[in-house]
């Protein structure tokens, strides 16, 4: 009487094992299908022309979209594309990445030891040159020694007075003047020079106040037809030299 019971028990074990194998197989197939469905197949770059390219994006192809860290991916792509700012990487499930970029343009050269750093107005280092390759771009002379090897293309310049000068270059050029030279003698002395005028700013004074004073002074002199050689915005009120 014990044999049928043992036989039934052995049969049930066989059935359970068979069902376990089938269930495991189903889960493996399901996992593989889901994993394949959520791998990056398409990358869309927004903000560039067809004639331009953003390198490094193909490294994200076929990666599982769930495990992509948007912040780290943005940092990596920014480093190898110094002429672009990667503003956002967005996941579009199940298999698309949307990368938003902004083109950066040269604003000035920074004269450093044994070479030059080409800077955008945002303070990004676009490239490093041993000799000048763009004659139309003004050169910043800095009062401290900056080692050529201390920065790399894709880095962001970390000195406030240099970043302020880049801001004021744009301010002056919006007034239809071409900055041809810049001297930084310290936080208190940012000199921007055009063919006809000198403009002196300070990193110790608020940008917005100096911008307001610049725009008001230029507007008044244009209305009144007054010529001047220098305007100094470092003090409470602008000091004008005629």
Short mmCIF file of C-alpha atoms in Angstrom, two decimals:
data_model
loop_
_atom_site.label_atom_id
_atom_site.label_comp_id
_atom_site.label_asym_id
_atom_site.label_seq_id
_atom_site.Cartn_x
_atom_site.Cartn_y
_atom_site.Cartn_z
CA UNK A 1 0.00 0.00 0.00
CA UNK A 2 3.01 2.31 0.38
CA UNK A 3 4.09 2.12 -3.29
CA UNK A 4 1.19 4.14 -4.79
CA UNK A 5 1.72 6.87 -2.19
CA UNK A 6 5.48 7.04 -2.94
CA UNK A 7 4.77 7.02 -6.66
CA UNK A 8 2.28 9.88 -6.28
CA UNK A 9 4.76 11.88 -4.23
CA UNK A 10 7.50 11.34 -6.83
CA UNK A 11 5.07 12.31 -9.61
CA UNK A 12 4.07 15.53 -7.80
CA UNK A 13 7.74 16.46 -7.35
CA UNK A 14 8.24 15.96 -11.09
CA UNK A 15 5.24 18.19 -11.83
CA UNK A 16 6.46 20.92 -9.44
CA UNK A 17 9.95 20.83 -10.92
CA UNK A 18 8.52 20.98 -14.44
CA UNK A 19 6.28 23.94 -13.51
CA UNK A 20 9.26 25.67 -11.85
CA UNK A 21 11.35 25.29 -15.04
CA UNK A 22 8.48 26.61 -17.18
CA UNK A 23 7.92 29.55 -14.78
CA UNK A 24 11.66 30.35 -14.71
CA UNK A 25 11.77 30.25 -18.50
CA UNK A 26 8.79 32.57 -18.75
CA UNK A 27 10.39 35.05 -16.32
CA UNK A 28 13.71 34.96 -18.22
CA UNK A 29 11.96 35.58 -21.53
CA UNK A 30 9.85 38.34 -19.97
CA UNK A 31 12.89 40.00 -18.36
CA UNK A 32 14.86 39.82 -21.62
CA UNK A 33 11.91 41.28 -23.54
CA UNK A 34 11.50 44.17 -21.08
CA UNK A 35 15.26 44.80 -21.01
CA UNK A 36 15.37 44.88 -24.80
CA UNK A 37 12.32 47.17 -24.97
CA UNK A 38 13.94 49.74 -22.65
CA UNK A 39 17.32 50.01 -24.35
CA UNK A 40 18.16 53.31 -26.06
CA UNK A 41 17.47 53.06 -29.79
CA UNK A 42 17.05 56.73 -30.71
CA UNK A 43 18.95 59.84 -29.65
CA UNK A 44 17.52 63.24 -30.63
CA UNK A 45 19.81 66.29 -30.35
CA UNK A 46 17.90 69.58 -30.12
CA UNK A 47 19.59 72.93 -30.73
CA UNK A 48 22.18 72.21 -33.42
CA UNK A 49 22.18 72.67 -37.17
CA UNK A 50 22.46 69.74 -39.57
CA UNK A 51 26.00 70.85 -40.44
CA UNK A 52 27.17 70.45 -36.84
CA UNK A 53 27.65 67.38 -34.71
CA UNK A 54 27.73 66.58 -31.02
CA UNK A 55 30.18 63.79 -30.35
CA UNK A 56 29.90 61.14 -27.65
CA UNK A 57 26.15 60.64 -27.83
CA UNK A 58 26.43 57.28 -29.59
CA UNK A 59 28.03 55.83 -26.44
CA UNK A 60 24.53 55.94 -24.92
CA UNK A 61 22.99 53.79 -27.65
CA UNK A 62 21.82 50.32 -26.57
CA UNK A 63 22.21 51.16 -22.89
CA UNK A 64 19.33 50.41 -20.56
CA UNK A 65 17.44 53.69 -20.25
CA UNK A 66 16.56 53.00 -16.60
CA UNK A 67 20.22 52.98 -15.55
CA UNK A 68 21.39 56.11 -17.41
CA UNK A 69 22.30 58.93 -14.99
CA UNK A 70 21.31 62.12 -16.84
CA UNK A 71 23.60 64.37 -14.75
CA UNK A 72 26.71 62.22 -15.26
CA UNK A 73 25.94 61.74 -18.97
CA UNK A 74 25.57 65.50 -19.38
CA UNK A 75 28.92 66.13 -17.66
CA UNK A 76 30.71 63.62 -19.91
CA UNK A 77 29.22 64.98 -23.13
CA UNK A 78 29.92 68.57 -22.04
CA UNK A 79 33.59 67.73 -21.50
CA UNK A 80 34.12 66.40 -25.01
CA UNK A 81 32.00 69.09 -26.70
CA UNK A 82 33.46 72.39 -25.41
CA UNK A 83 31.66 74.44 -28.08
CA UNK A 84 28.30 73.26 -26.73
CA UNK A 85 26.52 73.49 -23.42
CA UNK A 86 24.41 70.39 -22.81
CA UNK A 87 21.44 71.99 -21.07
CA UNK A 88 19.29 68.90 -20.53
CA UNK A 89 19.12 65.16 -21.15
CA UNK A 90 15.58 63.83 -20.99
CA UNK A 91 14.39 60.24 -21.09
CA UNK A 92 11.44 59.50 -23.36
CA UNK A 93 10.33 55.99 -22.54
CA UNK A 94 10.72 53.37 -23.66
CA UNK A 95 13.82 53.88 -25.84
CA UNK A 96 14.56 57.52 -26.73
CA UNK A 97 16.92 60.13 -25.26
CA UNK A 98 16.37 63.81 -26.01
CA UNK A 99 19.54 65.93 -25.62
CA UNK A 100 19.12 69.72 -25.60
CA UNK A 101 22.23 71.73 -26.47
CA UNK A 102 23.18 75.38 -26.81
CA UNK A 103 25.96 76.56 -29.11
CA UNK A 104 28.72 78.55 -27.41
CA UNK A 105 30.61 81.26 -29.26
CA UNK A 106 34.07 82.78 -28.65
CA UNK A 107 34.13 86.01 -26.67
CA UNK A 108 37.77 86.58 -25.69
CA UNK A 109 41.19 85.01 -25.35
CA UNK A 110 42.75 84.80 -21.90
CA UNK A 111 46.51 85.25 -22.06
CA UNK A 112 48.09 82.56 -19.85
CA UNK A 113 51.59 81.17 -19.49
CA UNK A 114 52.82 79.88 -22.86
CA UNK A 115 49.46 80.12 -24.56
CA UNK A 116 45.85 81.28 -24.65
CA UNK A 117 42.47 80.03 -23.47
CA UNK A 118 39.55 80.77 -25.79
CA UNK A 119 36.54 81.68 -23.64
CA UNK A 120 32.83 81.95 -24.33
CA UNK A 121 30.79 84.72 -22.72
CA UNK A 122 29.54 82.12 -20.21
CA UNK A 123 33.10 81.41 -19.05
CA UNK A 124 33.47 78.05 -20.79
CA UNK A 125 36.92 77.19 -22.14
CA UNK A 126 36.29 76.38 -25.80
CA UNK A 127 39.86 75.51 -26.74
CA UNK A 128 43.51 76.00 -25.83
CA UNK A 129 45.98 77.52 -28.29
CA UNK A 130 49.72 77.98 -28.15
CA UNK A 131 49.40 80.77 -30.71
CA UNK A 132 46.46 82.99 -31.61
CA UNK A 133 44.24 81.53 -34.32
CA UNK A 134 41.47 84.18 -34.37
CA UNK A 135 42.66 87.74 -34.95
CA UNK A 136 39.26 89.36 -34.43
CA UNK A 137 38.84 88.20 -30.84
CA UNK A 138 40.10 90.48 -28.03
CA UNK A 139 42.75 89.35 -25.56
CA UNK A 140 42.40 89.53 -21.77
CA UNK A 141 45.61 90.41 -19.93
CA UNK A 142 45.44 89.15 -16.35
CA UNK A 143 47.37 90.47 -13.36
CA UNK A 144 48.20 87.00 -12.00
CA UNK A 145 50.04 84.09 -13.62
CA UNK A 146 47.68 81.34 -14.79
CA UNK A 147 49.37 78.06 -15.83
CA UNK A 148 48.48 76.83 -19.30
CA UNK A 149 48.19 73.28 -17.97
CA UNK A 150 45.84 74.34 -15.18
CA UNK A 151 42.74 74.27 -17.37
CA UNK A 152 41.36 72.11 -20.16
CA UNK A 153 38.87 72.57 -22.97
CA UNK A 154 35.42 71.96 -21.53
CA UNK A 155 36.29 73.44 -18.13
CA UNK A 156 34.60 76.57 -16.81
CA UNK A 157 36.81 79.44 -15.70
CA UNK A 158 36.41 79.86 -11.96
CA UNK A 159 37.65 83.44 -11.44
CA UNK A 160 34.93 85.99 -10.78
CA UNK A 161 36.78 88.98 -12.24
CA UNK A 162 37.35 87.14 -15.53
CA UNK A 163 33.69 86.08 -15.67
CA UNK A 164 32.69 89.70 -14.96
CA UNK A 165 34.87 90.94 -17.83
CA UNK A 166 33.18 88.48 -20.20
CA UNK A 167 29.83 89.90 -19.08
CA UNK A 168 30.96 93.50 -19.67
CA UNK A 169 32.36 92.67 -23.11
CA UNK A 170 28.82 91.75 -24.14
CA UNK A 171 27.45 94.91 -22.45
CA UNK A 172 29.83 97.16 -24.42
CA UNK A 173 29.32 95.34 -27.71
CA UNK A 174 25.54 95.62 -27.37
CA UNK A 175 26.18 99.39 -27.55
CA UNK A 176 27.65 98.82 -31.05
CA UNK A 177 31.26 99.11 -29.95
CA UNK A 178 33.97 96.55 -30.60
CA UNK A 179 36.17 95.66 -27.63
CA UNK A 180 39.73 95.25 -28.86
CA UNK A 181 41.63 94.79 -25.58
CA UNK A 182 40.95 93.97 -21.93
CA UNK A 183 43.19 94.53 -18.91
CA UNK A 184 42.38 93.07 -15.49
CA UNK A 185 44.56 94.73 -12.84
CA UNK A 186 42.57 93.26 -9.95
CA UNK A 187 39.00 93.03 -8.67
CA UNK A 188 38.83 96.81 -8.54
CA UNK A 189 40.07 97.42 -12.09
CA UNK A 190 38.52 95.82 -15.18
CA UNK A 191 39.51 97.84 -18.22
CA UNK A 192 37.77 97.38 -21.57
CA UNK A 193 39.14 99.32 -24.53
CA UNK A 194 37.59 100.08 -27.91
CA UNK A 195 39.04 102.14 -30.77
CA UNK A 196 37.53 105.33 -29.31
CA UNK A 197 36.71 104.71 -25.66
CA UNK A 198 37.88 103.26 -22.37
CA UNK A 199 35.39 101.67 -19.95
CA UNK A 200 36.43 100.82 -16.40
CA UNK A 201 34.38 98.41 -14.29
CA UNK A 202 34.84 96.68 -10.94
CA UNK A 203 34.15 93.20 -9.59
CA UNK A 204 33.58 94.78 -6.20
CA UNK A 205 30.44 96.56 -7.40
CA UNK A 206 27.15 94.99 -8.48
CA UNK A 207 26.91 94.10 -12.15
CA UNK A 208 23.33 95.28 -12.45
CA UNK A 209 24.16 98.74 -11.11
CA UNK A 210 27.11 99.15 -13.47
CA UNK A 211 25.00 97.92 -16.38
CA UNK A 212 22.29 100.50 -15.54
CA UNK A 213 24.85 103.31 -15.23
CA UNK A 214 26.50 102.31 -18.51
CA UNK A 215 23.23 102.26 -20.45
CA UNK A 216 22.07 105.58 -18.96
CA UNK A 217 25.40 107.31 -19.65
CA UNK A 218 25.60 106.09 -23.24
CA UNK A 219 22.00 107.13 -23.90
CA UNK A 220 22.56 110.63 -22.51
CA UNK A 221 25.77 111.21 -24.45
CA UNK A 222 24.16 110.01 -27.68
CA UNK A 223 21.13 112.28 -27.20
CA UNK A 224 23.30 115.29 -26.39
CA UNK A 225 25.96 114.49 -28.98
CA UNK A 226 28.74 114.61 -26.39
CA UNK A 227 32.06 112.91 -27.11
CA UNK A 228 34.11 111.33 -24.34
CA UNK A 229 37.26 109.26 -24.02
CA UNK A 230 36.66 107.31 -20.81
CA UNK A 231 33.88 106.40 -18.38
CA UNK A 232 34.76 104.93 -15.01
CA UNK A 233 31.93 102.98 -13.32
CA UNK A 234 33.89 101.81 -10.26
CA UNK A 235 32.60 104.52 -7.93
CA UNK A 236 29.15 105.51 -6.68
CA UNK A 237 28.63 107.70 -9.74
CA UNK A 238 30.33 107.33 -13.14
CA UNK A 239 33.42 109.47 -13.68
CA UNK A 240 33.74 110.76 -17.23
CA UNK A 241 36.87 111.94 -19.00
CA UNK A 242 36.22 114.06 -22.09
#
